[in-house]
Tab-separated table of C-alpha atoms in Angstrom:
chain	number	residue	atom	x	y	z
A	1	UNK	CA	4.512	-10.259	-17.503
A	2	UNK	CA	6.791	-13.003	-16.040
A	3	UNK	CA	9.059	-12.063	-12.722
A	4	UNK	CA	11.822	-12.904	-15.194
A	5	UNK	CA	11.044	-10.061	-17.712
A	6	UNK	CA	10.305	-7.320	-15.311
A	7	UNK	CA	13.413	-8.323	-13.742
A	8	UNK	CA	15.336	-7.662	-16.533
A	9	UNK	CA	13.929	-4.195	-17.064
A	10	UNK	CA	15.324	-3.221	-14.302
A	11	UNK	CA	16.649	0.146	-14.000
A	12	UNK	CA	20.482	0.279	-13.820
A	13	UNK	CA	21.780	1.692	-9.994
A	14	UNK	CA	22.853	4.920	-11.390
A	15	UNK	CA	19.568	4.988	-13.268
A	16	UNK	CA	17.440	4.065	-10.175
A	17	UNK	CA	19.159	6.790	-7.911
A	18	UNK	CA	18.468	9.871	-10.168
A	19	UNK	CA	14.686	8.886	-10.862
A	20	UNK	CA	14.416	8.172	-7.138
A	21	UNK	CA	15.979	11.707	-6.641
A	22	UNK	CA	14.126	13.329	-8.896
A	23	UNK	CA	10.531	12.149	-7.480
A	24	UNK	CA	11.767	13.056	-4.082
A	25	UNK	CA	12.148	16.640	-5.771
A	26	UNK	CA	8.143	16.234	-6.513
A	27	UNK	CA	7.329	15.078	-3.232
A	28	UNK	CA	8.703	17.958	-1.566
A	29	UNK	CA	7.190	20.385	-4.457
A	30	UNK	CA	4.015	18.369	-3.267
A	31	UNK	CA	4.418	18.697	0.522
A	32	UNK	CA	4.685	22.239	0.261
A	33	UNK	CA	1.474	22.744	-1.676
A	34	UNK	CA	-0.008	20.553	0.955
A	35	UNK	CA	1.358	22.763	3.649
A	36	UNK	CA	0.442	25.699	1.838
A	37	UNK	CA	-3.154	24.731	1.425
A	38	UNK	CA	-3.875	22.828	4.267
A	39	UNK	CA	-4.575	20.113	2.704
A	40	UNK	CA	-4.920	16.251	3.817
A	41	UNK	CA	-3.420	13.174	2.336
A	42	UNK	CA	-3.897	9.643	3.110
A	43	UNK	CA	-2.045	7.039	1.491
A	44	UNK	CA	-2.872	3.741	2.424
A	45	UNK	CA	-0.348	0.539	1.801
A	46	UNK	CA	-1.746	-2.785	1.979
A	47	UNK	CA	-0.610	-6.192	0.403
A	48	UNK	CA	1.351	-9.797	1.087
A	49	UNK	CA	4.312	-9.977	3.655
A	50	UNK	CA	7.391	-9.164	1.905
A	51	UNK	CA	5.710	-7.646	-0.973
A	52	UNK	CA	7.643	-4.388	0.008
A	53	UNK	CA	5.694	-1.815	2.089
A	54	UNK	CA	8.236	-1.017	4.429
A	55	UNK	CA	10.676	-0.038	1.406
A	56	UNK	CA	8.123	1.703	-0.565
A	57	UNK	CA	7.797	4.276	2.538
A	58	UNK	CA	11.435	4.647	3.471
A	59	UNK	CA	12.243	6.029	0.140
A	60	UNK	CA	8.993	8.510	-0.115
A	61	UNK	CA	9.140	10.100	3.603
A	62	UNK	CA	13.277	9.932	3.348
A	63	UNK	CA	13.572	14.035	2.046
A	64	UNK	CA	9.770	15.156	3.648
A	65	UNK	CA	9.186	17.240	6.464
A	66	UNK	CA	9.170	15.034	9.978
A	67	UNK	CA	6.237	17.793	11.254
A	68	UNK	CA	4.223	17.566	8.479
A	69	UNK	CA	4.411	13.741	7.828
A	70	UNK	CA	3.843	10.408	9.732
A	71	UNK	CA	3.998	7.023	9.306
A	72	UNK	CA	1.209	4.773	10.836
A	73	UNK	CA	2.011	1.087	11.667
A	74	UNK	CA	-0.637	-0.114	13.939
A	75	UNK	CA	0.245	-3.301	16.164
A	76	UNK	CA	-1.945	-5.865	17.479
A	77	UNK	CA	-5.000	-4.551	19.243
A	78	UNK	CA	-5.663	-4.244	22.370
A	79	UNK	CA	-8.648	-5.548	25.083
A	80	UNK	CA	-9.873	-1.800	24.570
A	81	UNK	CA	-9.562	-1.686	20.738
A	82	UNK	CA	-11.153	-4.825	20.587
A	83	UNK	CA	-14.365	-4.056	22.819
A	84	UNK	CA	-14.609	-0.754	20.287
A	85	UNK	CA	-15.901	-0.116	16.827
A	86	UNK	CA	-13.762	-1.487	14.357
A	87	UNK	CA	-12.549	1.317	12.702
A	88	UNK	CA	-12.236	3.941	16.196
A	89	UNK	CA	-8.322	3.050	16.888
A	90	UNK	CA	-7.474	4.013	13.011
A	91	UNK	CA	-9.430	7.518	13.338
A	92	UNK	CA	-6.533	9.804	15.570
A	93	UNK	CA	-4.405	8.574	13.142
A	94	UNK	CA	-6.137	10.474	10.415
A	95	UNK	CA	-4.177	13.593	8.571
A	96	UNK	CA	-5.266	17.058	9.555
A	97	UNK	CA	-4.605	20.189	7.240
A	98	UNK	CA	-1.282	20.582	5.735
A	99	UNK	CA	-0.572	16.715	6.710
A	100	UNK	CA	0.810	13.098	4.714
A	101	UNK	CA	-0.122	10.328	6.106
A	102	UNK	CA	0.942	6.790	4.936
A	103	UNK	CA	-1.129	3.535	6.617
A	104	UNK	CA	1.690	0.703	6.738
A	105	UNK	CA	-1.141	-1.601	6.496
A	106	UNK	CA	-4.684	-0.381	7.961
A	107	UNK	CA	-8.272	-0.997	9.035
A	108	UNK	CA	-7.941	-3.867	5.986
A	109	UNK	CA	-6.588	-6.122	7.950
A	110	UNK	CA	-9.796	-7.351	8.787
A	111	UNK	CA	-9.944	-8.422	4.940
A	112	UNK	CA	-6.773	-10.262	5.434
A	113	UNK	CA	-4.643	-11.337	8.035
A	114	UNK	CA	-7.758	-11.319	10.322
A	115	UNK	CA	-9.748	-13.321	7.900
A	116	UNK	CA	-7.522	-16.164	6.984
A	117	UNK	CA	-5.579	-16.452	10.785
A	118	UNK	CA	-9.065	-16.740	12.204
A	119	UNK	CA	-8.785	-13.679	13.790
A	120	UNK	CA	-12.319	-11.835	13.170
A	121	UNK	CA	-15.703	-14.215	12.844
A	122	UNK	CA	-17.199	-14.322	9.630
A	123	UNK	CA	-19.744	-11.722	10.591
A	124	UNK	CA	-17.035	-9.265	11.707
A	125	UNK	CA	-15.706	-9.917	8.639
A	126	UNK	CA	-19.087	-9.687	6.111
A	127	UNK	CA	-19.796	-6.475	8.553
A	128	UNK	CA	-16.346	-4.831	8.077
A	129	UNK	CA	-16.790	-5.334	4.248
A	130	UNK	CA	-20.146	-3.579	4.080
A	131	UNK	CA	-18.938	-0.454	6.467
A	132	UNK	CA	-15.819	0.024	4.404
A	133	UNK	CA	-17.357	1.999	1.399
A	134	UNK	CA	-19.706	3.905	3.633
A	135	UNK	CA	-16.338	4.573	6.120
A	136	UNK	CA	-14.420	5.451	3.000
A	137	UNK	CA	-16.696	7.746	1.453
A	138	UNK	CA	-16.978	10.073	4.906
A	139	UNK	CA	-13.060	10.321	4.507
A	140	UNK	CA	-13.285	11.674	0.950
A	141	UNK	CA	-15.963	13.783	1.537
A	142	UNK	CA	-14.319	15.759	4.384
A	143	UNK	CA	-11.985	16.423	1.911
A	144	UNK	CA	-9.128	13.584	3.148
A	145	UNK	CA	-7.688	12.969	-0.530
A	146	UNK	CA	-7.153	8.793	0.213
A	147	UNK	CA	-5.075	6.653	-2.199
A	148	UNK	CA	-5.334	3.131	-1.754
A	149	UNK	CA	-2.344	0.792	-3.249
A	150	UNK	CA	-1.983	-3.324	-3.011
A	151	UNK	CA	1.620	-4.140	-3.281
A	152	UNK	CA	1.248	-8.111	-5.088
A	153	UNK	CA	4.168	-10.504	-5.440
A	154	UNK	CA	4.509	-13.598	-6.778
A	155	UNK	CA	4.725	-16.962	-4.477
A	156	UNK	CA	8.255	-17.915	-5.435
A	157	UNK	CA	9.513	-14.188	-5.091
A	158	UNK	CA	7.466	-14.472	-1.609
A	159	UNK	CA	9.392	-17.401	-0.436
A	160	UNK	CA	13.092	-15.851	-1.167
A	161	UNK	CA	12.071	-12.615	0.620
A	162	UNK	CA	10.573	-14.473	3.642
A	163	UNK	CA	13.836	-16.667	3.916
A	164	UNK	CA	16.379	-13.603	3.126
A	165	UNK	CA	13.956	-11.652	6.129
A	166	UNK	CA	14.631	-14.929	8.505
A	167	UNK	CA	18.524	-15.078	7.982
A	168	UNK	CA	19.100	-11.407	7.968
A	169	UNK	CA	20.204	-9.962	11.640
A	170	UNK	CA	19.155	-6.473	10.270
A	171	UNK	CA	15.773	-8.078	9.766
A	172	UNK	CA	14.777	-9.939	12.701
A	173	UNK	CA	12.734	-7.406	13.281
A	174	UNK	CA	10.371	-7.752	10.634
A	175	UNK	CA	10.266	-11.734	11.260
A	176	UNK	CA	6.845	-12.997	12.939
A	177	UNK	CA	5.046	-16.203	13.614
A	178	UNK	CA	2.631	-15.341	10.290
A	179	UNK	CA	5.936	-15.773	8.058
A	180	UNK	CA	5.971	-19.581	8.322
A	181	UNK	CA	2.123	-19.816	7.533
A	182	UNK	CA	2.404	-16.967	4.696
A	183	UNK	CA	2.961	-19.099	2.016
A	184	UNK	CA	1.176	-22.206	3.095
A	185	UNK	CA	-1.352	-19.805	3.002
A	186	UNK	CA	-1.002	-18.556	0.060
A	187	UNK	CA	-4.338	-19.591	-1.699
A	188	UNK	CA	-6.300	-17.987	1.554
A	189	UNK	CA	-4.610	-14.984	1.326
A	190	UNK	CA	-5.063	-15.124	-2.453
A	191	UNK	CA	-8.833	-15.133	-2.417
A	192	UNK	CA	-9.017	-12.714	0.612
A	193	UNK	CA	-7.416	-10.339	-1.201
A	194	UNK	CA	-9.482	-10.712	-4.527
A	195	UNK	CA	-12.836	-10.245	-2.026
A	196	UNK	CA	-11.429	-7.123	-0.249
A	197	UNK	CA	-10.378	-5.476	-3.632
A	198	UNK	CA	-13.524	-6.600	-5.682
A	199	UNK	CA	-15.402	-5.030	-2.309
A	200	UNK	CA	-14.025	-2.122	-1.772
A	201	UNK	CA	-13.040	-0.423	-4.805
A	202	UNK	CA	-15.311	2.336	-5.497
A	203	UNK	CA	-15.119	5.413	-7.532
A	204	UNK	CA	-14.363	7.592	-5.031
A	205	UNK	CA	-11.937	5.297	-3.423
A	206	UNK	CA	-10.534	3.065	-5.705
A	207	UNK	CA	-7.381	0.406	-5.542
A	208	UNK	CA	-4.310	-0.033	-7.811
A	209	UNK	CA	-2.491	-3.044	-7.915
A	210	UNK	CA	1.141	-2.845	-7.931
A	211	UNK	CA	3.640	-5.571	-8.892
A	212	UNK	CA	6.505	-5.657	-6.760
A	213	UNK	CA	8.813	-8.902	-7.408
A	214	UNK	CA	10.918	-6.067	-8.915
A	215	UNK	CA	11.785	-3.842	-5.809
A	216	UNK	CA	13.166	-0.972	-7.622
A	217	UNK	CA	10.630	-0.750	-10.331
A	218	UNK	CA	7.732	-0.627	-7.916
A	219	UNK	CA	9.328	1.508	-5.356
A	220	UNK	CA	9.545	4.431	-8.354
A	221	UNK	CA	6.351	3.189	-9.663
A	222	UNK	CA	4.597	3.800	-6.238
A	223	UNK	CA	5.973	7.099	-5.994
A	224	UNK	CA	5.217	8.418	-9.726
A	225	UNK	CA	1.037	6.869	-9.311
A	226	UNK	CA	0.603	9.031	-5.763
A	227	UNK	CA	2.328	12.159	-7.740
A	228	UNK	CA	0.657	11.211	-10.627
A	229	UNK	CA	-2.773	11.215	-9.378
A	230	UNK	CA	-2.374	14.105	-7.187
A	231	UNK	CA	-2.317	18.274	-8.599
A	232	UNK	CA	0.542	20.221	-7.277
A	233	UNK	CA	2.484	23.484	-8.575
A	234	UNK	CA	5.727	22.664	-10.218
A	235	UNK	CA	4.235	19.068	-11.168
A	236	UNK	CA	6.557	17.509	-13.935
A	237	UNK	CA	4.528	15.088	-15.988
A	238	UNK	CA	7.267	14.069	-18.104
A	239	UNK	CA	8.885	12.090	-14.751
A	240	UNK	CA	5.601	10.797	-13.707
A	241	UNK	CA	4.629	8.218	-16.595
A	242	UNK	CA	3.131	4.875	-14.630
A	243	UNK	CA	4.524	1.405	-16.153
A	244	UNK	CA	1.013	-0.141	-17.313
A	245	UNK	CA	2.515	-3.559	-16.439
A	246	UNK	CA	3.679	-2.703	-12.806
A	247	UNK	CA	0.455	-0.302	-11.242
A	248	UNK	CA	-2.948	-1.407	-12.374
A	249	UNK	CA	-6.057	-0.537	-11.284
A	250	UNK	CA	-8.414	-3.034	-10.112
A	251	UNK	CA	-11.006	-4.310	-12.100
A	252	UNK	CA	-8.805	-4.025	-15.501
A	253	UNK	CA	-8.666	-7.032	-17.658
A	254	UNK	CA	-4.555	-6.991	-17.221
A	255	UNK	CA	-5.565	-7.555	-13.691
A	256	UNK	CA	-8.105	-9.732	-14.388
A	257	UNK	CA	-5.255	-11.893	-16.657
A	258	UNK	CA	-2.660	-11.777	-13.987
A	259	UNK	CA	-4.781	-13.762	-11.809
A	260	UNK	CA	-6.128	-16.355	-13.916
A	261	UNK	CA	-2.362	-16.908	-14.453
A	262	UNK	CA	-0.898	-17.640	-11.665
């Protein structure tokens, strides 16, 4: 599917803000099940700069409780988190019972950024891909439920959004010095990302890719795929119908298409 098309089916604004409103109703029929139960739920957000991570969140945690819900945005690490195992600084961050947590980017950014600034050797790197699954699995079999999303977006869509992020005062906060190597980059980042997913997506931990050169169609799409895949009284599967075209899971041959096109 071109940018074009999906940018035509975009919902109108009236049309966006009652399915927004009405998946917020889910995610706080959700929360309190996960309150109720004591259960823990990791989402984890990776993808592109600009591909929309930041907006994604904002309109899931917007109506949740602040107690039972946090954010985790890691910044660079430290000489301490540097002289530790890999994965130690992302651990307190976990979700205990009756918690969401959502990983604004995570312990992959040792299969991307890291990878392609020069940031990690390449046997940090070849090590961090083998100790993912085994990491991964511990999670889900303490009973963490873990979702794993890739937000993908398209070079030229990339570009715009890096530009818009540079001349926006209400931005400048998002602006680093990895912008203006992003899309020269692009390739690097490209092949990175087909390693990390092609590496780590397991059964018990597995990726979907999400299209977002739309913002509004993959911000609901997001939101209906972690409802979607999750059990909850009061669950309304009539709202929760994924768009095929926009959240994929990897390994599919749509997936497999996509890339071979661009």
């Amino acid at each position: 599917m071109s940018k074009t098309k999906q940018r035509d089916e975009s919902p109108s604004p009236s049309e966006y803000k009652r399915t927004l409103y009405d998946l917020r109703v889910q995610l706080v029929k959700l929360q309190n099940q996960v309150i109720r139960k004591g259960l823990r739920i990791l989402v984890v957000l990776e993808g592109r700069d600009s591909a929309g991570k930041d907006g994604a969140i904002k309109r899931i945690v917007k109506n949740l409780s602040p107690r039972e819900t946090r954010v985790v945005a890691l910044g660079k690490p430290s000489s301490r988190d540097e002289s530790s195992w890999y994965f130690q600084r992302y651990v307190p961050h976990l979700p205990v019972g009756g918690e969401i947590v959502i990983f604004n980017r995570s312990w992959y950014n040792r299969a991307g950024v890291e990878v392609v600034m020069g940031f990690c050797t390449p046997a940090e790197h070849e090590s961090f891909m083998e100790d993912v699954p085994r990491f991964e699995q511990l999670l889900v079999r303490s009973g963490i439920l873990l979702r794993k999303y890739y937000l993908d977006i398209g070079k030229a869509e990339q570009k715009r959004r890096l530009a818009d992020r540079a001349r926006n005062p209400l931005k400048q906060w998002k602006v680093s010095p990895i912008d203006a190597v992003a899309v020269k980059n692009w390739e690097k980042y490209s092949e990175a990302r087909d390693e990390m997913l092609t590496r780590t997506h397991t059964e018990f931990a597995p990726w979907d890719v999400v299209r977002t050169d739309n913002k509004h169609v993959a911000r609901l799409n997001v939101i209906k795929a972690i409802l979607a895949s999750l059990d909850y009284k009061g669950k309304d599967e009539r709202l929760l119908v994924v768009d095929p075209a926009v959240v994929l899971r990897h390994g599919t041959q749509q997936v497999k298409e996509r890339r071979i096109a661009r």
